[in-house]
Amino acid sequence: MNTRNPTTLAAGASLSRRGLLVQAAAAALAAPWVANSHAAANVAGGRPITLVVSYPAGGGADLIARIIAPRMADALGQSVVVDNKPGASGQLAASQVARATADGATLLLDASSFAVNPSLFPKLPYDSAKAFTPLAVLATFPNVLVCTPSFSARSVKDVIQLARARPGEVTYASSGNGSAQHLAGAMFEGRAGVQLLHIPYRGGGPALNDVMGGQVPLFFANVASSLGHIQAGKLRPLAVTSAVRARSLPDVPTMVEAGLPGFEVLEWNPLLAPAGLPADAKATLVAAIRKALADPEVLGRVRQLGGDVFADTSQQSAGKFIAAQQEQWARVVRERKISVG
């Protein structure tokens, strides 16, 4: 789904993922990163490790890759290269990694669309459940239900009441069919027992602009990309989709607090290797990832983007988390009859 990663909140709250594009570009010039340490490399014979990113440079997945790569290089004692291979909702990058030699030299850094694609597309060029070895979930990012400032609904409860009074008339925007915003809206319909009208756009930017302009009233926005507009009064937040309130929006309730039990939608970034990765290589990579995520600068930059590092620092539950997300979205896609057509 593409559209789900500063040392103080006050300094970081006004920056968005897109606002950090310049920093990401500068980081790209420094790639590949080579560790300063002299630790003996024992992954792929010390060859450079490539993080194949499923989305373009400057996007959320790319930025997370460029945040984590230098710290992984330091931990491993070998270079780490970021290689963007966007296209087909992440399928091009995933296909490349699925076919790669399982020695740890080629890894997939994807987005939460990885868990949606098996249900959204009738046939994939790989088996999501069998072609990969999950290493980690790097970071999670909540969405926030925002509305046009002049929209009559002042709360989630008001939205539900309005939708029940006018079934199929209250509209919400998304960055396209099958996108994170579309699926969040579909889950909202199912949990609230309402029928909204989905308006797909070609990208999150145009969708967000039309919501601010009043053409469409509702949008499940990424917290990072919408925070500046919220602070400027161009968008009004109604609820965040995480289980706990967002650090950057402490006064905005969660969907659960707003009256929808069990409602949680996160965008997230998994890191996976090809299936068959040797146990020692997996252990080395996971240890390097854990060390990188524990770095205060990495944590600060992820929080600056409106997210947090994966709750399980051991990464032992990363595979279970991915499987649970696949099951959750399979149910939503099936029940709401979502297609990419």
Short mmCIF file of C-alpha atoms in Angstrom, two decimals:
data_model
loop_
_atom_site.label_atom_id
_atom_site.label_comp_id
_atom_site.label_asym_id
_atom_site.label_seq_id
_atom_site.Cartn_x
_atom_site.Cartn_y
_atom_site.Cartn_z
CA MET A 1 0.00 0.00 0.00
CA ASN A 2 1.51 3.06 -1.09
CA THR A 3 0.32 5.14 -1.30
CA ARG A 4 2.23 3.08 6.12
CA ASN A 5 8.68 4.98 10.18
CA PRO A 6 14.97 14.72 15.85
CA THR A 7 15.35 14.00 19.24
CA THR A 8 12.32 15.80 20.56
CA LEU A 9 8.67 15.66 19.58
CA ALA A 10 8.44 19.43 19.49
CA ALA A 11 11.16 19.63 16.87
CA GLY A 12 9.86 16.70 14.86
CA ALA A 13 6.10 17.19 14.92
CA SER A 14 6.03 19.75 12.12
CA LEU A 15 8.00 17.62 9.69
CA SER A 16 6.35 15.14 7.38
CA ARG A 17 7.69 12.23 5.43
CA ARG A 18 7.67 14.36 2.35
CA GLY A 19 9.44 17.14 4.26
CA LEU A 20 12.37 14.84 4.82
CA LEU A 21 12.81 14.18 1.11
CA VAL A 22 15.87 16.42 0.94
CA GLN A 23 17.49 14.47 3.76
CA ALA A 24 16.64 11.23 2.01
CA ALA A 25 18.19 12.45 -1.23
CA ALA A 26 21.33 13.46 0.60
CA ALA A 27 21.48 10.06 2.20
CA ALA A 28 21.13 8.46 -1.20
CA LEU A 29 24.32 10.15 -2.33
CA ALA A 30 26.13 8.45 0.50
CA ALA A 31 24.94 4.95 -0.48
CA PRO A 32 26.26 2.37 -0.34
CA TRP A 33 27.00 2.82 3.32
CA VAL A 34 30.14 1.17 4.60
CA ALA A 35 30.53 0.42 8.28
CA ASN A 36 33.25 2.20 10.21
CA SER A 37 33.65 -0.74 12.50
CA HIS A 38 36.03 -3.61 11.77
CA ALA A 39 33.60 -6.37 12.71
CA ALA A 40 34.08 -9.55 10.70
CA ALA A 41 31.32 -9.86 8.12
CA ASN A 42 29.63 -13.24 8.04
CA VAL A 43 26.63 -12.60 5.79
CA ALA A 44 26.94 -13.47 2.09
CA GLY A 45 30.72 -13.73 2.43
CA GLY A 46 31.00 -10.04 3.26
CA ARG A 47 29.56 -8.89 -0.08
CA PRO A 48 27.40 -5.74 -0.13
CA ILE A 49 23.85 -6.28 1.08
CA THR A 50 21.11 -4.82 -1.11
CA LEU A 51 17.84 -3.59 0.33
CA VAL A 52 15.42 -3.83 -2.58
CA VAL A 53 12.73 -1.21 -1.87
CA SER A 54 9.31 -1.79 -3.37
CA TYR A 55 8.44 1.90 -3.83
CA PRO A 56 10.09 4.97 -5.42
CA ALA A 57 12.77 7.19 -3.92
CA GLY A 58 11.31 9.75 -1.55
CA GLY A 59 8.40 7.57 -0.44
CA GLY A 60 7.85 6.19 3.04
CA ALA A 61 9.44 2.78 2.43
CA ASP A 62 12.46 4.39 0.76
CA LEU A 63 12.96 6.81 3.62
CA ILE A 64 12.85 4.02 6.18
CA ALA A 65 15.41 2.11 4.11
CA ARG A 66 17.78 5.07 4.07
CA ILE A 67 17.35 5.61 7.80
CA ILE A 68 18.10 1.99 8.67
CA ALA A 69 20.81 1.15 6.10
CA PRO A 70 23.75 3.06 7.65
CA ARG A 71 23.09 1.58 11.08
CA MET A 72 22.81 -1.93 9.66
CA ALA A 73 26.13 -1.38 7.90
CA ASP A 74 27.74 -0.34 11.17
CA ALA A 75 26.38 -3.39 12.95
CA LEU A 76 27.37 -5.84 10.22
CA GLY A 77 30.72 -4.41 9.23
CA GLN A 78 29.84 -4.50 5.53
CA SER A 79 28.20 -2.17 3.06
CA VAL A 80 24.43 -1.87 2.64
CA VAL A 81 22.97 -0.57 -0.63
CA VAL A 82 19.43 0.73 -1.26
CA ASP A 83 17.96 -0.23 -4.63
CA ASN A 84 14.51 1.13 -5.54
CA LYS A 85 12.40 -1.16 -7.72
CA PRO A 86 8.88 0.29 -7.73
CA GLY A 87 5.92 -1.07 -9.63
CA ALA A 88 2.86 -3.31 -9.48
CA SER A 89 2.09 -2.52 -5.82
CA GLY A 90 5.42 -3.93 -4.72
CA GLN A 91 5.28 -7.08 -6.82
CA LEU A 92 8.34 -6.25 -8.95
CA ALA A 93 10.63 -5.87 -5.95
CA ALA A 94 9.16 -8.92 -4.22
CA SER A 95 9.62 -11.03 -7.33
CA GLN A 96 13.28 -10.05 -7.58
CA VAL A 97 13.98 -10.99 -3.98
CA ALA A 98 11.95 -14.20 -4.14
CA ARG A 99 14.21 -15.37 -7.00
CA ALA A 100 17.46 -14.23 -5.36
CA THR A 101 20.05 -16.52 -3.80
CA ALA A 102 19.15 -17.15 -0.16
CA ASP A 103 22.43 -15.98 1.36
CA GLY A 104 21.35 -12.66 2.86
CA ALA A 105 22.84 -10.47 0.16
CA THR A 106 19.43 -9.48 -1.25
CA LEU A 107 16.62 -8.36 1.06
CA LEU A 108 13.14 -6.94 0.47
CA LEU A 109 12.06 -3.77 2.25
CA ASP A 110 8.35 -3.48 1.54
CA ALA A 111 5.24 -1.73 2.83
CA SER A 112 2.01 -3.03 4.33
CA SER A 113 0.77 -3.76 0.81
CA PHE A 114 2.80 -6.97 1.14
CA ALA A 115 0.01 -8.33 3.35
CA VAL A 116 -2.78 -7.13 1.07
CA ASN A 117 -1.53 -8.27 -2.33
CA PRO A 118 -2.27 -12.00 -1.85
CA SER A 119 -5.97 -11.19 -1.45
CA LEU A 120 -6.18 -8.28 -3.86
CA PHE A 121 -4.54 -9.90 -6.90
CA PRO A 122 -5.85 -13.21 -8.29
CA LYS A 123 -2.33 -14.41 -9.05
CA LEU A 124 1.08 -13.27 -7.82
CA PRO A 125 4.44 -14.24 -9.36
CA TYR A 126 5.49 -15.64 -5.97
CA ASP A 127 3.94 -17.27 -2.90
CA SER A 128 3.92 -14.65 -0.14
CA ALA A 129 3.71 -17.30 2.58
CA LYS A 130 6.49 -19.55 1.26
CA ALA A 131 8.91 -17.45 -0.82
CA PHE A 132 10.31 -15.32 2.01
CA THR A 133 11.97 -15.48 5.41
CA PRO A 134 10.60 -12.65 7.60
CA LEU A 135 13.41 -10.86 9.41
CA ALA A 136 11.71 -7.88 11.01
CA VAL A 137 8.93 -5.35 10.98
CA LEU A 138 10.88 -2.11 11.14
CA ALA A 139 8.28 0.53 11.93
CA THR A 140 4.54 1.06 12.18
CA PHE A 141 2.58 4.19 11.30
CA PRO A 142 -1.05 4.97 12.19
CA ASN A 143 -3.50 6.67 9.91
CA VAL A 144 -5.80 9.45 11.01
CA LEU A 145 -9.35 10.02 9.81
CA VAL A 146 -9.42 13.65 8.73
CA CYS A 147 -12.16 15.78 7.26
CA THR A 148 -12.69 19.08 5.52
CA PRO A 149 -12.80 21.76 8.26
CA SER A 150 -16.31 22.80 7.23
CA PHE A 151 -17.68 19.23 7.32
CA SER A 152 -20.75 19.02 9.56
CA ALA A 153 -19.55 15.95 11.49
CA ARG A 154 -17.53 16.86 14.56
CA SER A 155 -16.71 13.32 15.67
CA VAL A 156 -16.63 9.71 14.48
CA LYS A 157 -20.04 9.24 16.08
CA ASP A 158 -21.37 12.11 13.96
CA VAL A 159 -19.92 10.54 10.80
CA ILE A 160 -21.65 7.25 11.58
CA GLN A 161 -24.97 8.96 12.26
CA LEU A 162 -24.69 10.96 9.04
CA ALA A 163 -23.79 7.85 7.01
CA ARG A 164 -26.74 5.93 8.44
CA ALA A 165 -29.08 8.78 7.58
CA ARG A 166 -27.67 9.05 4.03
CA PRO A 167 -26.43 5.56 3.04
CA GLY A 168 -24.01 5.57 0.12
CA GLU A 169 -23.85 9.36 -0.06
CA VAL A 170 -21.08 10.33 2.39
CA THR A 171 -17.83 10.13 0.43
CA TYR A 172 -14.24 9.38 1.36
CA ALA A 173 -11.12 9.73 -0.77
CA SER A 174 -8.22 7.33 -1.23
CA SER A 175 -5.03 7.12 -3.26
CA GLY A 176 -6.55 4.32 -5.36
CA ASN A 177 -8.43 1.03 -5.32
CA GLY A 178 -6.83 -1.36 -2.86
CA SER A 179 -4.75 1.38 -1.23
CA ALA A 180 -4.24 1.70 2.51
CA GLN A 181 -6.82 4.49 2.64
CA HIS A 182 -9.37 2.47 0.68
CA LEU A 183 -8.95 -0.54 2.96
CA ALA A 184 -9.18 1.61 6.10
CA GLY A 185 -12.43 3.05 4.80
CA ALA A 186 -13.74 -0.41 3.95
CA MET A 187 -12.93 -1.64 7.46
CA PHE A 188 -14.64 1.43 8.89
CA GLU A 189 -17.79 0.63 6.90
CA GLY A 190 -17.80 -2.94 8.18
CA ARG A 191 -17.17 -2.10 11.82
CA ALA A 192 -19.58 0.85 11.92
CA GLY A 193 -22.27 -0.87 9.87
CA VAL A 194 -22.51 1.97 7.35
CA GLN A 195 -22.18 2.42 3.61
CA LEU A 196 -19.87 5.18 2.36
CA LEU A 197 -19.02 6.15 -1.20
CA HIS A 198 -15.38 5.51 -2.10
CA ILE A 199 -13.69 8.06 -4.39
CA PRO A 200 -10.32 6.69 -5.65
CA TYR A 201 -7.62 9.10 -6.80
CA ARG A 202 -4.30 8.56 -8.57
CA GLY A 203 -2.17 9.12 -5.51
CA GLY A 204 -2.49 10.42 -1.98
CA GLY A 205 -1.48 13.99 -2.84
CA PRO A 206 -4.42 14.73 -5.15
CA ALA A 207 -6.80 13.03 -2.72
CA LEU A 208 -5.55 15.11 0.19
CA ASN A 209 -5.80 18.31 -1.84
CA ASP A 210 -9.43 17.65 -2.70
CA VAL A 211 -10.29 16.92 0.92
CA MET A 212 -8.71 20.22 1.97
CA GLY A 213 -10.57 21.90 -0.87
CA GLY A 214 -13.90 20.48 0.23
CA GLN A 215 -14.62 18.30 -2.83
CA VAL A 216 -14.56 15.12 -0.71
CA PRO A 217 -15.13 15.34 3.06
CA LEU A 218 -13.22 12.35 4.49
CA PHE A 219 -9.79 10.74 4.11
CA PHE A 220 -7.80 8.17 6.10
CA ALA A 221 -4.50 10.03 5.89
CA ASN A 222 -1.01 9.10 6.97
CA VAL A 223 -0.26 11.01 10.19
CA ALA A 224 3.09 12.26 8.90
CA SER A 225 1.81 13.60 5.59
CA SER A 226 -1.25 15.25 7.13
CA LEU A 227 0.17 16.63 10.38
CA GLY A 228 1.26 19.99 8.98
CA HIS A 229 -2.13 20.53 7.35
CA ILE A 230 -3.88 19.61 10.61
CA GLN A 231 -1.76 22.11 12.53
CA ALA A 232 -2.48 24.76 9.90
CA GLY A 233 -6.23 24.19 10.24
CA LYS A 234 -6.63 22.88 6.69
CA LEU A 235 -7.75 19.47 7.96
CA ARG A 236 -9.68 18.47 11.07
CA PRO A 237 -8.69 15.18 12.75
CA LEU A 238 -11.45 12.90 14.03
CA ALA A 239 -9.61 9.76 15.21
CA VAL A 240 -6.34 7.89 14.77
CA THR A 241 -6.35 4.25 13.68
CA SER A 242 -3.72 2.94 16.11
CA ALA A 243 -4.44 1.13 19.37
CA VAL A 244 -3.00 4.04 21.35
CA ARG A 245 -3.05 7.77 20.69
CA ALA A 246 -0.39 9.17 18.38
CA ARG A 247 2.40 11.13 20.06
CA SER A 248 2.02 13.90 17.52
CA LEU A 249 -1.78 14.11 18.03
CA PRO A 250 -2.24 13.48 21.77
CA ASP A 251 -5.67 15.13 21.89
CA VAL A 252 -7.14 13.04 19.07
CA PRO A 253 -8.95 9.87 20.21
CA THR A 254 -8.34 6.41 18.81
CA MET A 255 -11.06 4.67 16.83
CA VAL A 256 -11.62 2.40 19.81
CA GLU A 257 -12.13 5.42 22.07
CA ALA A 258 -14.46 6.84 19.43
CA GLY A 259 -16.70 3.78 19.69
CA LEU A 260 -15.34 1.17 17.23
CA PRO A 261 -13.92 -1.75 19.27
CA GLY A 262 -11.01 -3.62 17.72
CA PHE A 263 -10.45 -1.07 14.96
CA GLU A 264 -6.72 -0.81 14.20
CA VAL A 265 -5.12 0.03 10.87
CA LEU A 266 -1.37 0.48 10.60
CA GLU A 267 1.01 1.09 7.77
CA TRP A 268 4.26 -0.78 8.33
CA ASN A 269 7.54 -1.77 6.74
CA PRO A 270 8.69 -5.40 6.76
CA LEU A 271 12.19 -6.59 5.94
CA LEU A 272 12.36 -10.05 4.38
CA ALA A 273 14.94 -12.40 2.88
CA PRO A 274 14.39 -15.17 0.31
CA ALA A 275 13.14 -18.47 1.68
CA GLY A 276 15.88 -20.90 2.69
CA LEU A 277 18.10 -18.31 4.39
CA PRO A 278 20.60 -20.16 6.64
CA ALA A 279 19.90 -19.87 10.36
CA ASP A 280 23.24 -18.22 11.13
CA ALA A 281 22.74 -15.55 8.46
CA LYS A 282 19.21 -14.89 9.73
CA ALA A 283 20.44 -14.53 13.32
CA THR A 284 23.19 -12.12 12.23
CA LEU A 285 20.82 -9.98 10.19
CA VAL A 286 18.14 -9.85 12.89
CA ALA A 287 20.76 -8.84 15.47
CA ALA A 288 21.97 -6.06 13.17
CA ILE A 289 18.42 -4.85 12.59
CA ARG A 290 17.70 -4.84 16.33
CA LYS A 291 20.84 -2.83 16.99
CA ALA A 292 19.95 -0.36 14.26
CA LEU A 293 16.42 0.15 15.57
CA ALA A 294 17.74 0.72 19.08
CA ASP A 295 19.85 3.65 17.89
CA PRO A 296 18.41 6.89 19.38
CA GLU A 297 18.76 8.75 16.09
CA VAL A 298 16.84 6.06 14.21
CA LEU A 299 14.10 6.01 16.84
CA GLY A 300 13.90 9.79 16.77
CA ARG A 301 13.61 9.98 12.99
CA VAL A 302 10.91 7.30 12.88
CA ARG A 303 8.94 9.15 15.54
CA GLN A 304 9.46 12.36 13.61
CA LEU A 305 7.62 10.70 10.75
CA GLY A 306 4.66 9.99 13.05
CA GLY A 307 5.44 6.34 13.71
CA ASP A 308 7.35 4.08 16.05
CA VAL A 309 9.66 1.11 15.79
CA PHE A 310 8.01 -2.31 15.94
CA ALA A 311 6.75 -3.05 19.43
CA ASP A 312 8.56 -6.41 19.66
CA THR A 313 12.22 -5.44 19.74
CA SER A 314 13.24 -9.11 19.66
CA GLN A 315 11.48 -9.42 16.25
CA GLN A 316 10.43 -12.95 17.22
CA SER A 317 6.80 -12.11 16.45
CA ALA A 318 7.49 -10.36 13.12
CA GLY A 319 6.39 -13.38 11.05
CA LYS A 320 3.24 -13.83 13.12
CA PHE A 321 2.42 -10.12 12.77
CA ILE A 322 2.74 -10.31 8.97
CA ALA A 323 0.58 -13.45 8.84
CA ALA A 324 -2.06 -11.81 11.06
CA GLN A 325 -2.11 -8.75 8.81
CA GLN A 326 -2.57 -10.97 5.75
CA GLU A 327 -5.51 -12.68 7.44
CA GLN A 328 -7.06 -9.39 8.53
CA TRP A 329 -6.95 -7.83 5.06
CA ALA A 330 -8.04 -11.03 3.33
CA ARG A 331 -11.20 -10.88 5.43
CA VAL A 332 -11.78 -7.19 4.63
CA VAL A 333 -11.16 -7.66 0.89
CA ARG A 334 -13.48 -10.66 0.81
CA GLU A 335 -16.28 -9.18 2.90
CA ARG A 336 -16.24 -5.77 1.20
CA LYS A 337 -15.72 -7.27 -2.29
CA ILE A 338 -12.72 -5.04 -3.01
CA SER A 339 -10.95 -5.33 -6.34
CA VAL A 340 -8.24 -3.38 -8.14
CA GLY A 341 -10.30 -3.09 -11.30
#
